[in-house]
PDB file of C-alpha atoms in Angstrom:
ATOM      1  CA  UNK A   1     -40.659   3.343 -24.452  1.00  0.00           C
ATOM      2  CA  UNK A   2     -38.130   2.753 -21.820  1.00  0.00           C
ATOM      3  CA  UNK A   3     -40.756   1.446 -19.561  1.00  0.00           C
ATOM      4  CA  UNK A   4     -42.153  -0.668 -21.968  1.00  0.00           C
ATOM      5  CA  UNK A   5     -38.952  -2.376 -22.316  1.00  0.00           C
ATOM      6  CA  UNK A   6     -38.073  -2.699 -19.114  1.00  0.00           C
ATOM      7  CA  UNK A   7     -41.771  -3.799 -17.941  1.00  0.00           C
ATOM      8  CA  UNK A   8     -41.475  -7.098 -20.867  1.00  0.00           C
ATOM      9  CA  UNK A   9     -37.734  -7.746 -20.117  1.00  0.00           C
ATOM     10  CA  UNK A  10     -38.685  -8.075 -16.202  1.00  0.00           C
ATOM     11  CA  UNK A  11     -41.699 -10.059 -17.473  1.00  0.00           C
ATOM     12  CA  UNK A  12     -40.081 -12.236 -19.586  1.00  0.00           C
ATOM     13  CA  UNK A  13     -37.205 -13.160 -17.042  1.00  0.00           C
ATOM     14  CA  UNK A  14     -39.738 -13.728 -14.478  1.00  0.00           C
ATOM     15  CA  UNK A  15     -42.127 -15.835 -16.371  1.00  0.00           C
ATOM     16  CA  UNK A  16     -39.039 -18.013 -17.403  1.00  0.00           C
ATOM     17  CA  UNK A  17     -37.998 -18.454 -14.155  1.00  0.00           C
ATOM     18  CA  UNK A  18     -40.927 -19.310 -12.686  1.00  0.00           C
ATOM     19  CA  UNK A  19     -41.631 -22.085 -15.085  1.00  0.00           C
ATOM     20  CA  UNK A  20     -38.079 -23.496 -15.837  1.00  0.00           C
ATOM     21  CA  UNK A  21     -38.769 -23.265 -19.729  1.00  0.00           C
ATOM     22  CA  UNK A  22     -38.064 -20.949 -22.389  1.00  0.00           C
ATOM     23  CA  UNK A  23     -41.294 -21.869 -23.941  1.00  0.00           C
ATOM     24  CA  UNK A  24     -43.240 -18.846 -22.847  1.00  0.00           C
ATOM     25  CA  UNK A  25     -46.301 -17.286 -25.189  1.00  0.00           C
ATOM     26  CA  UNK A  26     -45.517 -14.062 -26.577  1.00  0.00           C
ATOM     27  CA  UNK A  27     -48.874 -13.472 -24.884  1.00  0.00           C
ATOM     28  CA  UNK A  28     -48.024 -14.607 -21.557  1.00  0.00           C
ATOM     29  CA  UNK A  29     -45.244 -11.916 -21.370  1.00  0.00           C
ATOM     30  CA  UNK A  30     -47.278  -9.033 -22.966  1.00  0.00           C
ATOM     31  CA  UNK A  31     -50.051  -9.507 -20.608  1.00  0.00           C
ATOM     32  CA  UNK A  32     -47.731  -9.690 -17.495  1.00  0.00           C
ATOM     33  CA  UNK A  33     -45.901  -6.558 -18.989  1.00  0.00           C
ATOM     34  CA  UNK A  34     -49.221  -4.934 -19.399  1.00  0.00           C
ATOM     35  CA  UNK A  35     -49.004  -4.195 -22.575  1.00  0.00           C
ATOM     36  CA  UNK A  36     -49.787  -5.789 -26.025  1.00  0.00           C
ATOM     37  CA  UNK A  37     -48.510  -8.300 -28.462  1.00  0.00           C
ATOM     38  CA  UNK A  38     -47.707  -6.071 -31.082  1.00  0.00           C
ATOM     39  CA  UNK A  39     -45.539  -4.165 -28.728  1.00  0.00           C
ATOM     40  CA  UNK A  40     -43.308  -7.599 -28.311  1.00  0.00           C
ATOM     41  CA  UNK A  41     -42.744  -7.764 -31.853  1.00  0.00           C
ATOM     42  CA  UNK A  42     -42.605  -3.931 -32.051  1.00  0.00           C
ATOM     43  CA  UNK A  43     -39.614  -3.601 -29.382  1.00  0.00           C
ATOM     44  CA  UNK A  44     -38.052  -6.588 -30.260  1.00  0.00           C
ATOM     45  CA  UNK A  45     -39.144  -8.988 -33.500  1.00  0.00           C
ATOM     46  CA  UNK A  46     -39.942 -11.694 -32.097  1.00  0.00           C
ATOM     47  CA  UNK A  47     -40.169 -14.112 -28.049  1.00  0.00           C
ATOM     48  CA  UNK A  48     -36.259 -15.207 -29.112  1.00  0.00           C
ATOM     49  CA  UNK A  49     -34.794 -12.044 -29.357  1.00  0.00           C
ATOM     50  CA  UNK A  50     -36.859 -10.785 -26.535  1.00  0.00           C
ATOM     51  CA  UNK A  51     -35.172 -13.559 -24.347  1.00  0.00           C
ATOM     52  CA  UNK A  52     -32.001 -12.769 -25.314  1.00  0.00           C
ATOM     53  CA  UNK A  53     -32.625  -9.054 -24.959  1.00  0.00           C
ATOM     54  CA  UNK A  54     -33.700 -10.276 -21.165  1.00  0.00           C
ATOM     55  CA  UNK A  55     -30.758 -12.453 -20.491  1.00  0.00           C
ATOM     56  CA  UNK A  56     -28.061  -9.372 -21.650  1.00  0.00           C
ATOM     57  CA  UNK A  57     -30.143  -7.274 -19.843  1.00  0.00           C
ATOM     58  CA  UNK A  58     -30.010  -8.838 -16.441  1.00  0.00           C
ATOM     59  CA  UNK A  59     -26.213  -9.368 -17.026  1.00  0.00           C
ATOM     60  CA  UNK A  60     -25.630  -5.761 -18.107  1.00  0.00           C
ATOM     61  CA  UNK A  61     -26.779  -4.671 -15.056  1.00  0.00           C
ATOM     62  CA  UNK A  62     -25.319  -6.867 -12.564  1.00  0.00           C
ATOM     63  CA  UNK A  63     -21.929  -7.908 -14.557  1.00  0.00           C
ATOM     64  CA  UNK A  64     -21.157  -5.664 -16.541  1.00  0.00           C
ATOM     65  CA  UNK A  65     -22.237  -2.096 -15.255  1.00  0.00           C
ATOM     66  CA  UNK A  66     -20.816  -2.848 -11.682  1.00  0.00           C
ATOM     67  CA  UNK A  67     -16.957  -3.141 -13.151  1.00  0.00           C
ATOM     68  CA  UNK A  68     -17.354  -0.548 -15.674  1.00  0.00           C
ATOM     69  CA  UNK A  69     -14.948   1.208 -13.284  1.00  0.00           C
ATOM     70  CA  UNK A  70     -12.138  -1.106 -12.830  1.00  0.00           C
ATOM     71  CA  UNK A  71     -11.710  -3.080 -16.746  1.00  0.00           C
ATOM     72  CA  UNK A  72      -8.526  -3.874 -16.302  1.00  0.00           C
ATOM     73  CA  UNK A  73      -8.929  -5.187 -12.968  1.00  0.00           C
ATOM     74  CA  UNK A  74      -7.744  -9.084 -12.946  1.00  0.00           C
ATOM     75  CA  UNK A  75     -10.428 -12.110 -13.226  1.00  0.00           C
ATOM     76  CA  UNK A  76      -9.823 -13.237  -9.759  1.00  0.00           C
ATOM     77  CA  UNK A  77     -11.740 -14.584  -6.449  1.00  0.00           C
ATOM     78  CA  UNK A  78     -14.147 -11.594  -6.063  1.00  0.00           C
ATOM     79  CA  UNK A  79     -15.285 -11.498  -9.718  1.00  0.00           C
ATOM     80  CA  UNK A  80     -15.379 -15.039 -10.391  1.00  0.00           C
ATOM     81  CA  UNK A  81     -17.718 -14.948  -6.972  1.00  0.00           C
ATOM     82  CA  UNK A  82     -19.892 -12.190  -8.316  1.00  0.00           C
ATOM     83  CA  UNK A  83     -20.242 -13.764 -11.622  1.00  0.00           C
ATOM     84  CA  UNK A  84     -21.235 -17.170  -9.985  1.00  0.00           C
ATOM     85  CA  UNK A  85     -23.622 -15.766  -7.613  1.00  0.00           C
ATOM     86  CA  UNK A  86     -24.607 -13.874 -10.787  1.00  0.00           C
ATOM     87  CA  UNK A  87     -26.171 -16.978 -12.421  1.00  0.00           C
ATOM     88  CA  UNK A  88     -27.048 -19.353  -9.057  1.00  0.00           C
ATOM     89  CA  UNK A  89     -29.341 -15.998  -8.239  1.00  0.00           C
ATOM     90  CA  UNK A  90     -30.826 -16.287 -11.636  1.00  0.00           C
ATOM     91  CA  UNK A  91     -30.714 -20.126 -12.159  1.00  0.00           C
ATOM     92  CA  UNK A  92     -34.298 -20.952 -12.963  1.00  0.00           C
ATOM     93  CA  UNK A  93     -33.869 -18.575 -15.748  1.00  0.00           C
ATOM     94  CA  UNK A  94     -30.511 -19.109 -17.217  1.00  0.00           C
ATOM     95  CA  UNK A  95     -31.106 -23.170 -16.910  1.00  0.00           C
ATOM     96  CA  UNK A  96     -34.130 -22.417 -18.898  1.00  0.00           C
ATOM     97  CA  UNK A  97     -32.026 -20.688 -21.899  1.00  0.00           C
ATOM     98  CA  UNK A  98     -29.104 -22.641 -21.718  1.00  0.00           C
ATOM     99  CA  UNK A  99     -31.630 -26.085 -22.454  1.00  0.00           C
ATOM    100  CA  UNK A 100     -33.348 -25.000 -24.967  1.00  0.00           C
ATOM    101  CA  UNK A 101     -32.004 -23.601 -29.045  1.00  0.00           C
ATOM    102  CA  UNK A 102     -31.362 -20.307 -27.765  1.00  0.00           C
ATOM    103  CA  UNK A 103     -28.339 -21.853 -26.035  1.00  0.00           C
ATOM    104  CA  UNK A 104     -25.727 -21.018 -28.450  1.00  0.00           C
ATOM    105  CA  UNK A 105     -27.390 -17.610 -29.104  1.00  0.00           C
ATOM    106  CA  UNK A 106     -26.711 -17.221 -25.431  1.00  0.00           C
ATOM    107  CA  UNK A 107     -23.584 -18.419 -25.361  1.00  0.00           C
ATOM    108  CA  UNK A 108     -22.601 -15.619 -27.707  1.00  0.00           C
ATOM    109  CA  UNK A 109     -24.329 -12.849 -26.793  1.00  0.00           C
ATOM    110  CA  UNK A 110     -23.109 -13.490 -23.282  1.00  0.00           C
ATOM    111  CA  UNK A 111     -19.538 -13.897 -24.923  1.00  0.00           C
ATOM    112  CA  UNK A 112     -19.374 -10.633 -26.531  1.00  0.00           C
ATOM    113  CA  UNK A 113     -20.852  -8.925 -23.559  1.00  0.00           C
ATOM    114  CA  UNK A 114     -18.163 -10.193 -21.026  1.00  0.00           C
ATOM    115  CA  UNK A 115     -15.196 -10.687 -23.216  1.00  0.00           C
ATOM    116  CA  UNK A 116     -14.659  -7.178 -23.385  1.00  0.00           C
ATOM    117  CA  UNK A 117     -13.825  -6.955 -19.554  1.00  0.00           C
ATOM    118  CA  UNK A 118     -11.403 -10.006 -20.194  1.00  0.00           C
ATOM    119  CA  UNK A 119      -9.618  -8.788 -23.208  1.00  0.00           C
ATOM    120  CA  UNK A 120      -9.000  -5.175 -20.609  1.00  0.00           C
ATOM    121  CA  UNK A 121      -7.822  -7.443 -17.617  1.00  0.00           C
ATOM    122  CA  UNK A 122      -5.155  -9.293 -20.563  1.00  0.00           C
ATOM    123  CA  UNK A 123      -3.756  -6.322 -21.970  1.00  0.00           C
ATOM    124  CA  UNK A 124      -3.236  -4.660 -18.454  1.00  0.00           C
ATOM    125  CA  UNK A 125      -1.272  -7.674 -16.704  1.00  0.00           C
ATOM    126  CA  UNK A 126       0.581  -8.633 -20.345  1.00  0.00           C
ATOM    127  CA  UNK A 127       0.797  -4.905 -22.324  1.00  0.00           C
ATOM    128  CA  UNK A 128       2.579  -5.123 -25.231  1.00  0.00           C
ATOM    129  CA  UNK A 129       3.558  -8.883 -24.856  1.00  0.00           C
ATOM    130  CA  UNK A 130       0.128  -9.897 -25.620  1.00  0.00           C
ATOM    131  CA  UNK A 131      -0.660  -8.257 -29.444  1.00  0.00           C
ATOM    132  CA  UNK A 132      -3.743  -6.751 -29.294  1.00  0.00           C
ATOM    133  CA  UNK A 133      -5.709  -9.004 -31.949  1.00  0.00           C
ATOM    134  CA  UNK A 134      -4.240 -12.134 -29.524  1.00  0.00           C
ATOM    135  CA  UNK A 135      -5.962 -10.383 -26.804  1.00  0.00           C
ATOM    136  CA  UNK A 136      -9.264 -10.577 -28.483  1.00  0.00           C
ATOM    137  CA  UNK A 137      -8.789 -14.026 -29.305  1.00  0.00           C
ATOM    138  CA  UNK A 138      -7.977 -14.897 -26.168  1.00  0.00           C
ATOM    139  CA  UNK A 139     -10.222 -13.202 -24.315  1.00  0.00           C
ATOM    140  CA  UNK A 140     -13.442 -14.595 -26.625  1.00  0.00           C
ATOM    141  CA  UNK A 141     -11.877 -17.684 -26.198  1.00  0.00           C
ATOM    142  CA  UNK A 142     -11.825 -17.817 -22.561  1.00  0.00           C
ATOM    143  CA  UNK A 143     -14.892 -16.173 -21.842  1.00  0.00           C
ATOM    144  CA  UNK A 144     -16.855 -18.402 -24.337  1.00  0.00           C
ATOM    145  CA  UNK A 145     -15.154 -21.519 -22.149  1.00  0.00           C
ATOM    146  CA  UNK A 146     -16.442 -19.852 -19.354  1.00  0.00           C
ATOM    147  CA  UNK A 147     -19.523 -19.319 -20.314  1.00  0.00           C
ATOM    148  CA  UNK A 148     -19.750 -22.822 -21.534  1.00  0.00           C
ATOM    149  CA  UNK A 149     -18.479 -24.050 -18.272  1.00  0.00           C
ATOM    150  CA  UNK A 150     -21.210 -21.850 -16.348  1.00  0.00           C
ATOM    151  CA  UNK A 151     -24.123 -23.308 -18.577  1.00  0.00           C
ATOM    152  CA  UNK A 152     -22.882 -26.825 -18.285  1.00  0.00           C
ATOM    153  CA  UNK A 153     -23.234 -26.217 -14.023  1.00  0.00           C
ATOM    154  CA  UNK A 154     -26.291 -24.461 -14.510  1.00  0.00           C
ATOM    155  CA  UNK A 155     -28.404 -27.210 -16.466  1.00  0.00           C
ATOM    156  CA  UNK A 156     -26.553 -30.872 -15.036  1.00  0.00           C
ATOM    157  CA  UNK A 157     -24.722 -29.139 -11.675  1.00  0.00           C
ATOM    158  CA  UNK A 158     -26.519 -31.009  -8.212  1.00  0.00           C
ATOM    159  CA  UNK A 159     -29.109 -28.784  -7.176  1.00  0.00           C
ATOM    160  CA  UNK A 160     -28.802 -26.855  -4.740  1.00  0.00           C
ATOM    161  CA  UNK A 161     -26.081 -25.240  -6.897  1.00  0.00           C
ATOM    162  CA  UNK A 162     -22.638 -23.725  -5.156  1.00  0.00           C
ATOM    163  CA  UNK A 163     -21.698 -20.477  -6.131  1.00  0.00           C
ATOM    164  CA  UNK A 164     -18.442 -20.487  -4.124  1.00  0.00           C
ATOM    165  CA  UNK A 165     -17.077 -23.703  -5.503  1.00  0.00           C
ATOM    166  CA  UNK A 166     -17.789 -22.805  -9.100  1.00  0.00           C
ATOM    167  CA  UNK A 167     -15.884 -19.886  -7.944  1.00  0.00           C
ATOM    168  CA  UNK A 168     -12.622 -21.610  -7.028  1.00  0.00           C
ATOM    169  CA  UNK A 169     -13.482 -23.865 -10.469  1.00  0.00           C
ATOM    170  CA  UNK A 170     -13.139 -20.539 -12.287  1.00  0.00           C
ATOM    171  CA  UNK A 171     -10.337 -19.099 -10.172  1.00  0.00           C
ATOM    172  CA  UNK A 172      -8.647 -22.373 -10.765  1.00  0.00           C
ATOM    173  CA  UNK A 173      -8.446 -22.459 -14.703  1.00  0.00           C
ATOM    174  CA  UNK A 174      -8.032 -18.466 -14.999  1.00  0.00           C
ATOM    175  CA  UNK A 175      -4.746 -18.938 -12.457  1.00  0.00           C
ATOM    176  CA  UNK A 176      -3.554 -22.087 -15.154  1.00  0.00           C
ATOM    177  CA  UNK A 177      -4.436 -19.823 -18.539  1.00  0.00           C
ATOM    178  CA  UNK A 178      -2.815 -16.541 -16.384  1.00  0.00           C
ATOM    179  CA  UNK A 179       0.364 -18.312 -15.498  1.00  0.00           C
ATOM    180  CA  UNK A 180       0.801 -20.415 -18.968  1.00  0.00           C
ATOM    181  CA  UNK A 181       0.708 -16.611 -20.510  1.00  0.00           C
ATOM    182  CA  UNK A 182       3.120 -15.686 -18.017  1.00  0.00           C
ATOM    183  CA  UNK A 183       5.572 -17.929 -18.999  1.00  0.00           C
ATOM    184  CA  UNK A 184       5.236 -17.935 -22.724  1.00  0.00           C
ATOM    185  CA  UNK A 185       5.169 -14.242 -22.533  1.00  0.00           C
ATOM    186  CA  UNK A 186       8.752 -13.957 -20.223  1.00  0.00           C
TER     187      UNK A 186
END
């Protein structure tokens, strides 16, 4: 089963990627995945979910999995580098999901993936100055801007895409959000 998974979420991501749309047959993926249709809708429901299923996928393992050792390490340069690269690596893919009505699916999914490594980073610079329901707030609040901010670079950004100066854009407005917090917390 695991392989089966695996084999139509690699499928899936490539196929997207390789034709800059979202509109992919269930039947396209299957038969690159080498298996059947009924497997798609077995594992998954339906192409949608399977997409989304792709898109956490790929950012489980290269976002999420990689800092599972460090949560309450800050948002800074390196991460907002590694997330960036993250999605320029993958852009023919993500543009494809962020442009079509999976968007705001993505948006959240991606949101409640990440967030929890942001809500971490709050509570360990702030502690108890930051209650912990604000941190959730905040930190689904700022990683759903961020993720906003990535898709809007992804689908209009000027090709060939930056990774290092979307890092300093994220640096930027996580130092501003950081040091407002600082000050209404001291």
């Amino acid at each position: 089963m695991r392989r089966t998974r695996a084999a139509l979420l690699g499928a899936a991501t490539a196929l997207v990627s390789a034709r800059g749309t979202a509109n992919v047959p269930v039947s396209d993926i299957a038969d690159a995945a080498g298996v059947s249709r009924q497997l798609v809708y077995l594992h998954f429901g339906d192409r949608d979910n399977l997409l989304l299923e792709a898109a956490l996928d790929l950012a489980r393992r290269e976002l999420t999995e990689p800092w599972q050792d460090s949560p309450g390490e800050a948002f800074g340069r390196e991460r907002a580098l590694a997330v960036a690269r993250h999605f320029c690596a993958h852009q023919g893919f993500y543009r494809a999901m962020f442009a079509t009505a999976s968007a705001f699916a993505l948006n959240r999914v991606v949101t409640e993936l990440l967030a929890p490594l942001r809500r971490d980073a709050l509570l360990a610079r702030f502690g108890d100055a930051l209650p912990a329901r604000t941190a959730d707030d905040l930190a689904v609040f700022v990683t759903g801007g961020g993720t906003a901010l990535m898709s809007a670079w992804l689908v209009s950004g000027e090709d060939p895409l930056d990774p290092e100066a979307m890092a300093d854009r994220l640096e930027a407005v996580g130092r501003l959000l950081a040091d407002a917090l600082a000050a209404a917390a001291g």
